[in-house]
Every structure is written in C-alpha cells, then in structure tokens.
Short mmCIF file of C-alpha atoms and ligand atoms in Angstrom, two decimals:
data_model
loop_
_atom_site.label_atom_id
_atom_site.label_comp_id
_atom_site.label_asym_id
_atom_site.label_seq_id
_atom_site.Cartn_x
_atom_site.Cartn_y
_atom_site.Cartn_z
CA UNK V 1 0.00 0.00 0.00
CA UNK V 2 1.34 3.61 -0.61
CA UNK V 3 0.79 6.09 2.08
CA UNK V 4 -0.17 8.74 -0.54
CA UNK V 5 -3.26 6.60 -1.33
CA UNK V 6 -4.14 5.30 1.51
CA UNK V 7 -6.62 6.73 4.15
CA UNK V 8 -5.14 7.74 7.36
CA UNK V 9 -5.08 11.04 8.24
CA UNK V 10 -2.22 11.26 10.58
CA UNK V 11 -2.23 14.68 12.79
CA UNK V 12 0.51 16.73 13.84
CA UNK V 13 -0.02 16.90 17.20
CA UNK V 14 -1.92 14.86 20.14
CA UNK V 15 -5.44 15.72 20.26
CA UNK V 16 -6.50 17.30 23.11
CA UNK V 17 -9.67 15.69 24.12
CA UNK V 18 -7.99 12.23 24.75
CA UNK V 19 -6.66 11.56 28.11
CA UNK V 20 -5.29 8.22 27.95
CA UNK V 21 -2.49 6.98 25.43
CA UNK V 22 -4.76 4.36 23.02
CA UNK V 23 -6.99 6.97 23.20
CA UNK V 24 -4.36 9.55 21.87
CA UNK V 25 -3.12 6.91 19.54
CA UNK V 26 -5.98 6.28 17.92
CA UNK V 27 -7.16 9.61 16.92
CA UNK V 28 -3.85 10.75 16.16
CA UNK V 29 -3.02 7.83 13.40
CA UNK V 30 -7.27 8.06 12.22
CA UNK V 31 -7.94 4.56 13.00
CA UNK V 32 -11.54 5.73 14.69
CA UNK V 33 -13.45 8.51 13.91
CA UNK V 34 -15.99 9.31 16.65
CA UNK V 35 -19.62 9.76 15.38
CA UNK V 36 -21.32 10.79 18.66
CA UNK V 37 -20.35 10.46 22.21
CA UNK V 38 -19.51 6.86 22.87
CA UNK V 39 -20.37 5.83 19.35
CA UNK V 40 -17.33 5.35 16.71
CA UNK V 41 -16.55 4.95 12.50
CA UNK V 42 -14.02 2.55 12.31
CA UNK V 43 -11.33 4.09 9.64
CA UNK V 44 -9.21 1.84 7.42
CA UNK V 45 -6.36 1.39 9.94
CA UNK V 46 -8.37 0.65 13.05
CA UNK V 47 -10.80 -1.50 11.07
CA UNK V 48 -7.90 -3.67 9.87
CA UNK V 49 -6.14 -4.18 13.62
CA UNK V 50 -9.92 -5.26 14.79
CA UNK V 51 -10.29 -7.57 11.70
CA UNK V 52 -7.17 -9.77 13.13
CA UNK V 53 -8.05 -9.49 16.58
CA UNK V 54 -11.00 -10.61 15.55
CA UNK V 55 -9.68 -13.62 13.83
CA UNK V 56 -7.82 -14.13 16.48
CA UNK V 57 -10.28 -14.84 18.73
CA UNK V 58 -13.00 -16.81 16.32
CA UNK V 59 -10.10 -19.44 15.60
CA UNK V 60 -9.22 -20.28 19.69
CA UNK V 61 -13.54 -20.54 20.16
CA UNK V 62 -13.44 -22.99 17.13
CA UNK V 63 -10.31 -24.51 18.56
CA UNK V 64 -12.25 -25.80 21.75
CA UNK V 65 -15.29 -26.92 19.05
CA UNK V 66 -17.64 -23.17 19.83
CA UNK V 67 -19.66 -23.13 16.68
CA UNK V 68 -19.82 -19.06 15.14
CA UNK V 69 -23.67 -18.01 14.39
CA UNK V 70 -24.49 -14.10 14.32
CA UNK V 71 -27.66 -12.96 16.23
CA UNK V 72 -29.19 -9.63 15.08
CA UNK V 73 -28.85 -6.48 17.00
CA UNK V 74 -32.49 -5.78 17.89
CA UNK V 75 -34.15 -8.06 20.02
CA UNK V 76 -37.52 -8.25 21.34
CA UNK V 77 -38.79 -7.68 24.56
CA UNK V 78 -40.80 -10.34 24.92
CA UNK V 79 -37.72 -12.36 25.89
CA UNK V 80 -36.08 -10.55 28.16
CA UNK V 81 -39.41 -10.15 29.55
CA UNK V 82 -39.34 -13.75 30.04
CA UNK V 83 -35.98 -14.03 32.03
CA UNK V 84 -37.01 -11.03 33.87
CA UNK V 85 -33.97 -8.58 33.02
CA UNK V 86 -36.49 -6.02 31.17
CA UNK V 87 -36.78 -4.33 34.47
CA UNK V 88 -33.81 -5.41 36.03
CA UNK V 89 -31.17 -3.98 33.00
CA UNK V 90 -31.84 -0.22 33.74
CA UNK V 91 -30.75 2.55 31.92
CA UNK V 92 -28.12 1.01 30.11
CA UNK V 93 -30.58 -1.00 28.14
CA UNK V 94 -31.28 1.25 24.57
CA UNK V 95 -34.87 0.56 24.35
CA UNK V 96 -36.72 1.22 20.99
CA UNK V 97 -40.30 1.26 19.86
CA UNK V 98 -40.98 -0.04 16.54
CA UNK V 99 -44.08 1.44 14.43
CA UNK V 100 -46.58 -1.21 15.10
CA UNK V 101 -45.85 0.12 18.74
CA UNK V 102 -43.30 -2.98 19.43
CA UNK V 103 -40.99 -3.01 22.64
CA UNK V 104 -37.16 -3.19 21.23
CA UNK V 105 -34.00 -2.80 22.34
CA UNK V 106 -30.12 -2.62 20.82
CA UNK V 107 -28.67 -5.86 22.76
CA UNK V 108 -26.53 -5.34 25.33
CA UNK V 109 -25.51 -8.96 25.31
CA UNK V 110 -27.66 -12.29 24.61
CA UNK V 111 -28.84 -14.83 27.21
CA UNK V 112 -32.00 -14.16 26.50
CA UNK V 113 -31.88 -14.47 22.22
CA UNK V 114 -29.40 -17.80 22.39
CA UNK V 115 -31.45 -19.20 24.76
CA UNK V 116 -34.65 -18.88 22.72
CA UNK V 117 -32.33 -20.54 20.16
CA UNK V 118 -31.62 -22.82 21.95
CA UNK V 119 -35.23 -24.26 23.67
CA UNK V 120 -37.05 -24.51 20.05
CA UNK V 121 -34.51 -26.73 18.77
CA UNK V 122 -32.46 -28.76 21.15
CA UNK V 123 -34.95 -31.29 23.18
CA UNK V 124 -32.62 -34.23 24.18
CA UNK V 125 -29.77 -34.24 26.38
CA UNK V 126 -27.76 -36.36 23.46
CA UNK V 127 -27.11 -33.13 21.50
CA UNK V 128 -25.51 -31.23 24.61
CA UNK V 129 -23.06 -30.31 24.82
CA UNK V 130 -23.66 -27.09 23.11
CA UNK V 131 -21.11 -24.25 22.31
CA UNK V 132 -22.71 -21.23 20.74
CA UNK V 133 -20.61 -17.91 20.39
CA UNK V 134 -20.92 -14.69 18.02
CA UNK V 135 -19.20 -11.81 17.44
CA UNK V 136 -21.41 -8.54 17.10
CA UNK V 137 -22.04 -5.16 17.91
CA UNK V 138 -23.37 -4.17 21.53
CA UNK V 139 -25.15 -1.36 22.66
CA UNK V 140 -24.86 -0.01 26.17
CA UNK V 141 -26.24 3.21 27.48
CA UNK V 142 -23.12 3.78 29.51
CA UNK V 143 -23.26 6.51 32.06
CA UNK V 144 -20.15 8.04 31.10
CA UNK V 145 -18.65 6.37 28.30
CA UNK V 146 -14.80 7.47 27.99
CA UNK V 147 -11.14 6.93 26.76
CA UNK V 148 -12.47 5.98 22.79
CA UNK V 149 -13.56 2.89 22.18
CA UNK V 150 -12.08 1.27 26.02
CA UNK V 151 -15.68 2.46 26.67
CA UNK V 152 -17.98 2.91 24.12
CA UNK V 153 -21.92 2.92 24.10
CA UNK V 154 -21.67 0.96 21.06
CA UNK V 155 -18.65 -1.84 21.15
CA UNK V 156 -17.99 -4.87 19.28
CA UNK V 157 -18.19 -8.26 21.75
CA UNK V 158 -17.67 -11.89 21.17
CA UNK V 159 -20.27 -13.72 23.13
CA UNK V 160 -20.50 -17.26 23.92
CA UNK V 161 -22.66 -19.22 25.40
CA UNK V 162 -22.59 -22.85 26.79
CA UNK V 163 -25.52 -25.67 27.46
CA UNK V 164 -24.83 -28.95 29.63
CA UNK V 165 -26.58 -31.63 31.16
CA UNK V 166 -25.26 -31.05 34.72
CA UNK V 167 -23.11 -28.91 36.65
CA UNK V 168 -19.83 -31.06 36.45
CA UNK V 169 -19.98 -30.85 32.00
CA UNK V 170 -20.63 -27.16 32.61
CA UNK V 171 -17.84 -26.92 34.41
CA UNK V 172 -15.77 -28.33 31.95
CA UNK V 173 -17.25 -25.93 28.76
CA UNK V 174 -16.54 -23.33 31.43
CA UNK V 175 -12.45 -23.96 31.65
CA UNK V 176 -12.81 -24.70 27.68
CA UNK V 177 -13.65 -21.60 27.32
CA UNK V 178 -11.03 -20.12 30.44
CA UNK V 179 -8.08 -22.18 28.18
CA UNK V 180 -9.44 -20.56 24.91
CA UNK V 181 -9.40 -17.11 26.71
CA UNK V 182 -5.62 -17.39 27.82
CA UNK V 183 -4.31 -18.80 24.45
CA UNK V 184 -6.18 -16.05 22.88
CA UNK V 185 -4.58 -13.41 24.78
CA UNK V 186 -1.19 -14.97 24.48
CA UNK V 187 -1.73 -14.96 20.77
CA UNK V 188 -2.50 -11.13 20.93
CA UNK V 189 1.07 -10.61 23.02
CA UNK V 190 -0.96 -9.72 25.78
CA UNK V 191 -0.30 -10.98 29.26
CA UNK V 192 -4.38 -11.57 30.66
CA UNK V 193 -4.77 -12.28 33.99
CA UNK V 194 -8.32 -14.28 35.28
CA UNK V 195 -9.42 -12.93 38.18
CA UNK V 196 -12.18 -14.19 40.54
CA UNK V 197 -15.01 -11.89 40.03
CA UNK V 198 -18.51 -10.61 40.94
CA UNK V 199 -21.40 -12.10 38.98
CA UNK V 200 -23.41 -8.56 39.01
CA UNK V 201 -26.46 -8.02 36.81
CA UNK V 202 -25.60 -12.04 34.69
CA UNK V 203 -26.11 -13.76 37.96
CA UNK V 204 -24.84 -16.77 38.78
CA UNK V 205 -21.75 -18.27 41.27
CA UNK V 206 -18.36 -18.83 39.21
CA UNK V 207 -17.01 -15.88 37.60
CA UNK V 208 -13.41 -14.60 36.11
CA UNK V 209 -12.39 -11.52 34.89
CA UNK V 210 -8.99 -11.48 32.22
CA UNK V 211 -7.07 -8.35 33.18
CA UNK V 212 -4.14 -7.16 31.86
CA UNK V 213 -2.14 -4.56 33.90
CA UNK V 214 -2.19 -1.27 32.58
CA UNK V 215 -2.11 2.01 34.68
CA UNK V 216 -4.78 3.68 32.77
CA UNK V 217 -7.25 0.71 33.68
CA UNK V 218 -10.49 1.39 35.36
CA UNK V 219 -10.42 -2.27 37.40
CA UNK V 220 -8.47 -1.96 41.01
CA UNK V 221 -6.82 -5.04 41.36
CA UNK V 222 -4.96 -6.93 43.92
CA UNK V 223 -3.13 -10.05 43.34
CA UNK V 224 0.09 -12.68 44.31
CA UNK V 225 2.76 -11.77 41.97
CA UNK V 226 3.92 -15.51 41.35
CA UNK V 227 0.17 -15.70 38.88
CA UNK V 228 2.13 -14.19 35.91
CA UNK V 229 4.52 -16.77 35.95
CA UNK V 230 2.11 -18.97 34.96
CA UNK V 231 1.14 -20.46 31.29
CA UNK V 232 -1.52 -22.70 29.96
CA UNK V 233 1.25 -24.34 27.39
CA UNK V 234 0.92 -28.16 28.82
CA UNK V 235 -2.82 -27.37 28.96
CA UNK V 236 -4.69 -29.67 26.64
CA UNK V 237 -8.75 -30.44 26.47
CA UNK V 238 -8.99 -33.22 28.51
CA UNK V 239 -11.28 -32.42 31.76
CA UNK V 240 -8.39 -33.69 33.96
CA UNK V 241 -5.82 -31.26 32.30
CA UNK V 242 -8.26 -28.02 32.18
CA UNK V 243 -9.27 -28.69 35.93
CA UNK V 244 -5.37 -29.05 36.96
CA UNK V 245 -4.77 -25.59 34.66
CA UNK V 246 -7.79 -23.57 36.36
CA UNK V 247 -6.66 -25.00 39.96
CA UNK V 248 -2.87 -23.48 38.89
CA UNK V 249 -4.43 -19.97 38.55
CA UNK V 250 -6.65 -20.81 41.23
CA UNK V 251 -4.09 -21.15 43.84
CA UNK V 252 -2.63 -17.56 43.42
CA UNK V 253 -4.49 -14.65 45.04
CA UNK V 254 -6.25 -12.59 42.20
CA UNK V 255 -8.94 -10.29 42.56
CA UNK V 256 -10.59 -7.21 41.85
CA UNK V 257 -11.62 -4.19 44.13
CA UNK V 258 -15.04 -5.91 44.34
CA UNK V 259 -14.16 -8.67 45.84
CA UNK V 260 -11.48 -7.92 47.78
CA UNK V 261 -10.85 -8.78 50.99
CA UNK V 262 -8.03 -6.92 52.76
CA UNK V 263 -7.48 -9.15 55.93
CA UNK V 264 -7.55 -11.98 53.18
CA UNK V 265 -5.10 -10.94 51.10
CA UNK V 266 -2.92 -9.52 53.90
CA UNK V 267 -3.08 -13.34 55.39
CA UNK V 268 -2.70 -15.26 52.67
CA UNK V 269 -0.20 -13.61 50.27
CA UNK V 270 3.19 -12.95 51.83
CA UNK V 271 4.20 -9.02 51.74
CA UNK V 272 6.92 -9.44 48.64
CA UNK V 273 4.24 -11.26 46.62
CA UNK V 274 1.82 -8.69 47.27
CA UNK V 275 0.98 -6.09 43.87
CA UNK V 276 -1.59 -3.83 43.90
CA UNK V 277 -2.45 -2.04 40.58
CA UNK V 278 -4.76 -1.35 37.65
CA UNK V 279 -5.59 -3.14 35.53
CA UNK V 280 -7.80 -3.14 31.67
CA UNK V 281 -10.84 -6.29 31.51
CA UNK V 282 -10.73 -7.73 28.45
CA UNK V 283 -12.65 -10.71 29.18
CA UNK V 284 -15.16 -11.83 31.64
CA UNK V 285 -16.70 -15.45 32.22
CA UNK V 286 -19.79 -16.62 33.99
CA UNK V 287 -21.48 -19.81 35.03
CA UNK V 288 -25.14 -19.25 36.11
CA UNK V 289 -26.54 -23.01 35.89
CA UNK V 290 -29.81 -22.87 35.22
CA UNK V 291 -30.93 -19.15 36.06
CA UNK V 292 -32.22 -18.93 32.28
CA UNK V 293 -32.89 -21.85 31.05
CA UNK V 294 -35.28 -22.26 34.23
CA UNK V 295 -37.08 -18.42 33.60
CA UNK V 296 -37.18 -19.65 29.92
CA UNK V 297 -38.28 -22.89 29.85
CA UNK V 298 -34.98 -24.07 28.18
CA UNK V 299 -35.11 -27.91 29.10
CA UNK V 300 -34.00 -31.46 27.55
CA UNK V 301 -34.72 -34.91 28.06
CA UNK V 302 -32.59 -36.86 29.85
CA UNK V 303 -31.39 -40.51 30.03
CA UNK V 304 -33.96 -41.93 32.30
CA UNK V 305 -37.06 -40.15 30.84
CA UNK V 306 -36.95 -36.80 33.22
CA UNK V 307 -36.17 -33.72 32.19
CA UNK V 308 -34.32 -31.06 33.48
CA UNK V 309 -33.29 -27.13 32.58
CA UNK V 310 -29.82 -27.29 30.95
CA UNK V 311 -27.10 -25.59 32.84
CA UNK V 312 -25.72 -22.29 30.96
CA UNK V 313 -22.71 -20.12 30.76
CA UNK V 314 -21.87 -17.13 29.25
CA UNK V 315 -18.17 -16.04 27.99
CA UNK V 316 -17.41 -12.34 26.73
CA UNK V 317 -14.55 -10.85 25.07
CA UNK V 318 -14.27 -7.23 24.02
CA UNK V 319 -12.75 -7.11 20.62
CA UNK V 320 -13.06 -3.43 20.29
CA UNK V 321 -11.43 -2.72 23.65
CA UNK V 322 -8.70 -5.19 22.99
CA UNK V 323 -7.46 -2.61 19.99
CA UNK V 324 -7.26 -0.07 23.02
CA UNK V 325 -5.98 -2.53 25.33
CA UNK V 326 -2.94 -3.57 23.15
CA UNK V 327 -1.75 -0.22 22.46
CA UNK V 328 -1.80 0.80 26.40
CA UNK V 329 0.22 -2.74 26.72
CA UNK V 330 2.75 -1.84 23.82
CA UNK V 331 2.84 2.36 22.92
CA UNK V 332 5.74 3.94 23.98
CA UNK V 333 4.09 7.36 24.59
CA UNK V 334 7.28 9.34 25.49
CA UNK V 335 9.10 8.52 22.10
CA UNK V 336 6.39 7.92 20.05
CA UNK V 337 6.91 4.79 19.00
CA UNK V 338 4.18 2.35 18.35
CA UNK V 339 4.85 -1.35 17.75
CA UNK V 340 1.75 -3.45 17.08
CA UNK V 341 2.03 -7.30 17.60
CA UNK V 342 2.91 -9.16 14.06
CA UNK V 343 -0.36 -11.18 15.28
CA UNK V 344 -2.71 -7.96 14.75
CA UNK V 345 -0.42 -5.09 12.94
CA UNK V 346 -1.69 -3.30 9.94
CA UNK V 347 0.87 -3.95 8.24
CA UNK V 348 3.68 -6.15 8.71
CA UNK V 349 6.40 -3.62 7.74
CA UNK V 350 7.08 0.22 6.34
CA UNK V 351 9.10 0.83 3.68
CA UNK V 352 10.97 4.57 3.77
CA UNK V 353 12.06 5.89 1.10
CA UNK V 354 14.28 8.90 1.62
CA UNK V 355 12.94 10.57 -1.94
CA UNK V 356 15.12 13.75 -3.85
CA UNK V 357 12.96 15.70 -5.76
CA UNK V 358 15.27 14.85 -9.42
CA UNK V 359 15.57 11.60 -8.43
CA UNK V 360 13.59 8.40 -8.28
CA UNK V 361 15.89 5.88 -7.53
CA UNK V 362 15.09 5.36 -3.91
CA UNK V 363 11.14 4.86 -4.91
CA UNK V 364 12.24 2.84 -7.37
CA UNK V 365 13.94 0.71 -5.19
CA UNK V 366 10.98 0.50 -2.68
CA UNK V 367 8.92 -0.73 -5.61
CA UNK V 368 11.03 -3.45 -6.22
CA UNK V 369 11.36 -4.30 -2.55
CA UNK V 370 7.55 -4.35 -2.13
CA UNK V 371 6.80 -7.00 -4.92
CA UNK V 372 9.21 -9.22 -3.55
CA UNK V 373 7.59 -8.87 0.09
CA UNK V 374 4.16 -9.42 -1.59
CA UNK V 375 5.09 -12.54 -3.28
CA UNK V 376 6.37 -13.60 0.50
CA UNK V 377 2.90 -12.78 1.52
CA UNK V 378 4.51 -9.89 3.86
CA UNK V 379 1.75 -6.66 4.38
CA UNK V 380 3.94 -3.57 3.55
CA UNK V 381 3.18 -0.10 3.33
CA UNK V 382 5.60 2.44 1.78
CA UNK V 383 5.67 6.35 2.76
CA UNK V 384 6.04 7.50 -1.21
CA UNK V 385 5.30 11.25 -0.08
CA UNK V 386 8.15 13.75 -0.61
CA UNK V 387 7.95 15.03 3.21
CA UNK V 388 10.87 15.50 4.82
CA UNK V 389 12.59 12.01 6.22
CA UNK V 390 12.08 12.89 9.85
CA UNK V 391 8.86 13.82 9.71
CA UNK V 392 8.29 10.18 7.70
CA UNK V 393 9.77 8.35 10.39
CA UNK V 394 7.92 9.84 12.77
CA UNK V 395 4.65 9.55 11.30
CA UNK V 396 5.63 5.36 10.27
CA UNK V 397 6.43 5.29 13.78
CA UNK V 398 3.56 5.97 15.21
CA UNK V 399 1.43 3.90 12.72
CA UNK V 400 3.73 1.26 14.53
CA UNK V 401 4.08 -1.73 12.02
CA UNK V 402 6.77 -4.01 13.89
CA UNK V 403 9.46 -3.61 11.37
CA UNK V 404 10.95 -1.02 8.96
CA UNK V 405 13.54 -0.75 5.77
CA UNK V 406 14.83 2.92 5.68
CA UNK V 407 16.54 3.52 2.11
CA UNK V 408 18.72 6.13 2.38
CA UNK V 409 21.06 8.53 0.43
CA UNK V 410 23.35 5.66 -0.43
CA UNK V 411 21.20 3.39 -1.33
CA UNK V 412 23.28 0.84 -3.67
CA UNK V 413 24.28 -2.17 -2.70
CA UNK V 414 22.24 -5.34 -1.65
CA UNK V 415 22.56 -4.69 2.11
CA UNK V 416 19.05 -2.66 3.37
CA UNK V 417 18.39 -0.69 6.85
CA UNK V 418 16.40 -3.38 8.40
CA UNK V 419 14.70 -2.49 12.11
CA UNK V 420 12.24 -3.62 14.42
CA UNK V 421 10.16 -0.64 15.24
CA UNK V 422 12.07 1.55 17.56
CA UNK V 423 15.08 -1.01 17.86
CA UNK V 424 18.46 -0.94 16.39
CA UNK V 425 19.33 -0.54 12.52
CA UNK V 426 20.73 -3.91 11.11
CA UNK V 427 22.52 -3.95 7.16
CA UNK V 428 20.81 -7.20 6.04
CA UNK V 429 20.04 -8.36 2.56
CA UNK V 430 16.62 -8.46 1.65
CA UNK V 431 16.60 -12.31 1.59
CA UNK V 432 17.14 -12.33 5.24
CA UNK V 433 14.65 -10.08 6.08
CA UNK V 434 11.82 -12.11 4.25
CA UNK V 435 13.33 -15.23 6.23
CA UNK V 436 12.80 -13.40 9.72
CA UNK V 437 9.51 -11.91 9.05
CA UNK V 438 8.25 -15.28 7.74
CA UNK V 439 9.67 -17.06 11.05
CA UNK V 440 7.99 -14.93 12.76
CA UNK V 441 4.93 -14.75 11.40
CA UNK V 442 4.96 -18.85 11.37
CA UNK V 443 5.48 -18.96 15.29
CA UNK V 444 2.09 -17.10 15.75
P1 ATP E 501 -17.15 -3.45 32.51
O1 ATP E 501 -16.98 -3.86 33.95
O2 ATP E 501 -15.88 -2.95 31.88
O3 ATP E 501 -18.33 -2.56 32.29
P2 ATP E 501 -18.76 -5.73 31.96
O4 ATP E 501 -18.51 -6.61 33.13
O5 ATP E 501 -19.98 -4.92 31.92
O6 ATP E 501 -17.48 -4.79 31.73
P3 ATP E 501 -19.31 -7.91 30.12
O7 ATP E 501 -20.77 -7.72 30.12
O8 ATP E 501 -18.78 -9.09 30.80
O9 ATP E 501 -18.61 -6.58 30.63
O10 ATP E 501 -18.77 -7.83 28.61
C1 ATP E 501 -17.68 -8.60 28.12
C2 ATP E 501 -16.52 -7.73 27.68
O11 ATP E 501 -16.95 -6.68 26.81
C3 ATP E 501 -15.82 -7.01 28.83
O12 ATP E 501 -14.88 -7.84 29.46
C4 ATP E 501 -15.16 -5.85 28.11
O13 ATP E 501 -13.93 -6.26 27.56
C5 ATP E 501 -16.12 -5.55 26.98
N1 ATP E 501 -16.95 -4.37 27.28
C6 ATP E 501 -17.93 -4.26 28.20
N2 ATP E 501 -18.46 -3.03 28.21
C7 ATP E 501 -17.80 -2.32 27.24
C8 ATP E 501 -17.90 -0.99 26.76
N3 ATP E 501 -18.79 -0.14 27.24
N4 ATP E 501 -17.06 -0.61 25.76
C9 ATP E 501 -16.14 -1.48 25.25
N5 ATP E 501 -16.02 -2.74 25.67
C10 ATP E 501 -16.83 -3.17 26.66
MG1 MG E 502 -20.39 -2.87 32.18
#
C-alpha cells in the first residue's frame, strides 16, 4: 500500500480531548473517527487491527469446538421479559419502539436471544453439549462512556454461550472456554490475567475476569505476583488437564476491588508477593446453571425419561477494547513509537524511502522491494510522499508496524536498513529479512 493513497489522516499533534495513550493513539493515526459520544466509524487502519483481533479470537472458540452463528442487534422484549432482566437492566438498556408500537431494544448482550435458540430446537440431552458464540455489535447506554472505544456505548463483543446436562460438563465448557481465553490473549502478546469476580447483573456463582495490567485501567486489582509466571502451554482439552490448569491460577491470590478482601489478602499472600495495581478487563466469564434456562423454559430430556433445565454459561470478550488494550500494553508514549504485535499489525512492515525531488531511484527501489515482500505474503506499506525524512519516520512510527527498511542517500548495494520498530538498525540483505519476518509470522 502507498501512504499517498491510503486513508489515514495522521495529525501533527496529540489531540486534546484524549486523556489516555490508546486513546491519543488512535485519533492521532485516524484509526476511529468518533460519530457521537460513545459511538465510533471505524477508519481503514483501526478497522484492519480489529479484523485480526477478531480472527484471532473466532479461531481459539473454534479450537475448543464453539460453533460461530451471528444474532441480530435488535431483540424483542418479549424475551427478556421472560428471564425477567427487562426491568432489572436499567438505563443502560437502549430501548426502541418499533411502528406497530413494538418493545425493542439494541442488545446489550444475549442470554436471552441464544437461549430462545436454543429451547425450540435442542430437546434431548444427546445433542448437549452445546457451544454457541458470536461476534457482534453491543449497545450499552453507559453513564459516562470514555477513553475511545475502552468504553464505548456501542462496542464490538464476542459472546458465547454454553448448554450442559449437569453442573460437572458445565464446568468443563466453562475452563474450555477459560483455556481458549488465555491462548487467545497470548496470541494477541498480551499478558491476561483471570481474576475471581462478581457475577453482578448475569447472575450466577463462578465468575473470572482477564485483566491485563495497565495504569490507565479502570479495574483496582490486587493479586500474588507468582500468577504471571504462569502459562496454559501443557494445557490440553482433557477435563483432567483443564481442571489441573484452572486450579494453577486458582491457587494464586487474584482479585478485583469488588471482591477484595483486605485481611484476606494480607493473610494469605506474603508481603513481597503482594501487587496492587490497575488493571484493563478484556474478558469476563460466567457460570449461572440454570438461572435462564429455568425463567425460559430451556429444558432437555434426559437418560432416564426426566427432564431437566440445561445448565448455561456465558463467555465475553471485548474485541473493540482489545485494539485499546494492546496499544496501552505496547505504545511507547514518550518517544512515540508504536509497535503493534505481528499477530494484529496493519501492516507487517514500512518501507521509507528517503525521496530527492530529481531523483527516483530510492522509490524505485521501494517498488522493487515491495513485490518481492508481496510474493512472501509480507503486508507492507511504503511512505512514497516527498515530506521530509524525519517527519516520515515519525509519522511510520507511530502507525507502529513491527518492522521497517529505511533507504537512504546511499542506497546501492544489496545490504538494506532493516529495524524492528524503535530497535536498532541492522545492514541485512533483503533475503534475510523475508526469512525473519516469515519465522515470525509462522510462530504465531
Ligand atoms: P465493565 O466492567 O468494563 O463494564 P462488563 O462486566 O460490563 O465490563 P461484560 O458484560 O462481561 O462486561 O462484557 C464482556 C466484555 O466486553 C468485557 O470484558 C469488556 O472487555 C467488553 N466491554 C464491556 N463493556 C464495554 C464498553 N462499554 N465498551 C467497550 N467494551 C466493553
Ligand atoms: Mg459494564
């Protein structure tokens, strides 16, 4: 892609109405556009980093066998009626009236619409388990909705939702989905953190939040150090080996302000283990049993003739915030210098040109460069404007793809200016640069 076609309309300076760095960010390099308070246009850039998060997270659901369907925005009251959350959701339920005089509303999230999904077609407990997810917009009402799309009235969500016979397969969907969550974070470069967390307004008795540290956060959180030494890696799908993971994470002291418990924490985690911080949710997981599935008749046959509701959980992940998230995790906002994940960047690397006005050969040569990086299936943009270099590295710098090939002055020879983002300058032939870029990108 060249910069002088392409739409992002980098600004000068920081704008002033953001007060938190991917907030900053993402105005400064247009990757959103804000439409009305809480409410966002995607632009290209922004678009493309949610697009591979995106992916990201529908192939670790389908990895633990979640099946992708897409619900609609509007839902009807009449279900939520049902479950009794009409009342119960408040303000931050957009409610709309249709004109045959039709209670609607923007969803917020979907028990209520899976589970109606659910109870007309499943009837027998041999078709359970069930994985459902989706990834959609949301709408929220959000008293004060802040810091760009961190929190937005209207925010993109994966949802799943799980059906089980009994409370011991629930359990397993449940740390299905909790393994899912922390190789999806990994994937993302992110370091996520589950915390054990408040049901609120979902209901229910097990609950994690994923948290990743970030000083900016809204969630308070307390935990034992030694929980980011752990990993999922020798984590397979077996029940034994997902109960032994969640019992690792389980053992370490993690929590938000909500549940906190200072004599707790005081007793049980030794002072030098102790960190208390902030921290961004990315993720949150419930089990609630039967608490809609009951309200909604959701029910199945089961071996002996009974029946029974089925028992439900409910597994979130906030795409759009996770573009947010990443660049608090990774922006270095003193020097400017972005560096998106190869996992999620918008392009893999920038190509710059230092361009004369009578002469072309340093274009020329970033042409030639970029054909041989698309043939390697490599994502390249190249700043073909005649700014001034600085200014070009600057601006390439903050639109942060993880590597760069600066062509100089002197720019014969075979040997290029090879960096990672913000690193150190390497001479390396362009052959060697394809073979770490395509290592890399392999190991995701
Ligand atoms: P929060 O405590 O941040 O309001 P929540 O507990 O209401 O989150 P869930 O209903 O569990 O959130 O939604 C799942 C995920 O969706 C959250 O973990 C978060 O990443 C994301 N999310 C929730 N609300 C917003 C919002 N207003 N804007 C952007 N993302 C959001
Ligand atoms: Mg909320």
């Amino acid at each position: 892609m060249l910069l002088s076609n392409s739409f992002i309309p980098v600004l000068k300076n920081n704008p002033s109405e953001a007060k938190i760095k991917s907030h900053q960010l993402m105005l400064r390099v247009g990757m959103i556009k804000q439409a009305s308070a809480g409410i966002y246009s995607w632009l290209p850039l922004g678009f493309k980093v949610m697009k591979k998060i995106e992916n990201i997270v529908r192939q670790e659901q389908n990895k633990i066998g979640a099946q992708e369907i897409l619900m609609p925005t509007i839902q009807s009251s009449e279900i939520w009626k049902e479950s009794g959350r009409y009342e119960d959701y408040g303000e931050e339920m957009l409610r709309i009236t249709d004109r045959q005089n039709r209670e609607m509303l923007y969803g917020p999230t979907n028990e209520e619409q899976v589970t109606e999904i659910f109870r007309s077609s499943i009837k027998s407990y041999k078709s359970l388990p069930q994985l459902l997810y989706h990834i959609q917009w949301k709408f929220r009402d959000e008293i004060r909705p802040r810091f760009g799309i961190m929190r937005g009235r209207e925010f993109y969500m994966k949802d799943a939702y799980s059906f089980d016979i009994s409370d011991d397969e629930a359990l397993y969907s449940y740390n299905k989905f909790f393994l899912s969550y922390l190789r999806t974070f990994k994937k993302l470069s992110l370091t996520a953190i589950p915390m054990a967390a408040d049901t609120g307004p979902i209901g229910g008795n097990l609950s994690h939040e994923f948290i990743i540290l970030a000083e900016t956060g809204e969630s308070k959180i307390f935990t034992d150090k030694r929980i980011f030494e752990l990993n999922s890696d020798d984590t397979n799908l077996e029940k034994k080996s997902l109960d032994n993971m969640r019992k690792k994470y389980e053992q370490y002291y993690a929590v938000t302000d909500e549940k906190f418990n200072k004599e707790k924490f005081e007793k049980i985690v030794l002072e030098k283990n102790r960190l208390i911080t902030k921290g961004i949710e990315v993720g949150h997981i419930f089990y609630f049993g039967d608490k809609y599935s009951k309200a909604m008749g959701a029910s199945v046959d089961l071996p002996g003739g009974k029946k029974d509701f089925v028992k439900m959980g409910s597994y979130g992940i906030g795409v759009s915030r996770l573009v947010g998230a990443i660049i608090e995790a990774k922006y270095d906002e003193k020097n400017e210098i972005m560096k998106w994940p190869l996992s999620v960047a918008p392009y893999d690397i920038a190509i710059i040109p230092m361009i004369n006005k009578n002469d072309n050969s340093a274009l020329d040569k970033a042409n030639n460069i970029n054909e041989e990086l698309i043939k390697n299936n490599i994502d390249t943009i190249i700043d073909d404007t005649d700014e001034n270099f600085s200014s070009k590295i600057k601006k390439m710098n903050l639109i942060g793809a993880p590597y760069q090939i600066i062509i100089g002055k002197k720019n014969d020879g075979d040997l290029l200016e090879f960096k990672e983002t913000g690193g150190e300058t390497q001479n390396l032939p362009l052959n060697k640069i394809i073979e770490i870029i395509t290592k890399q990108k392999n190991s995701i």
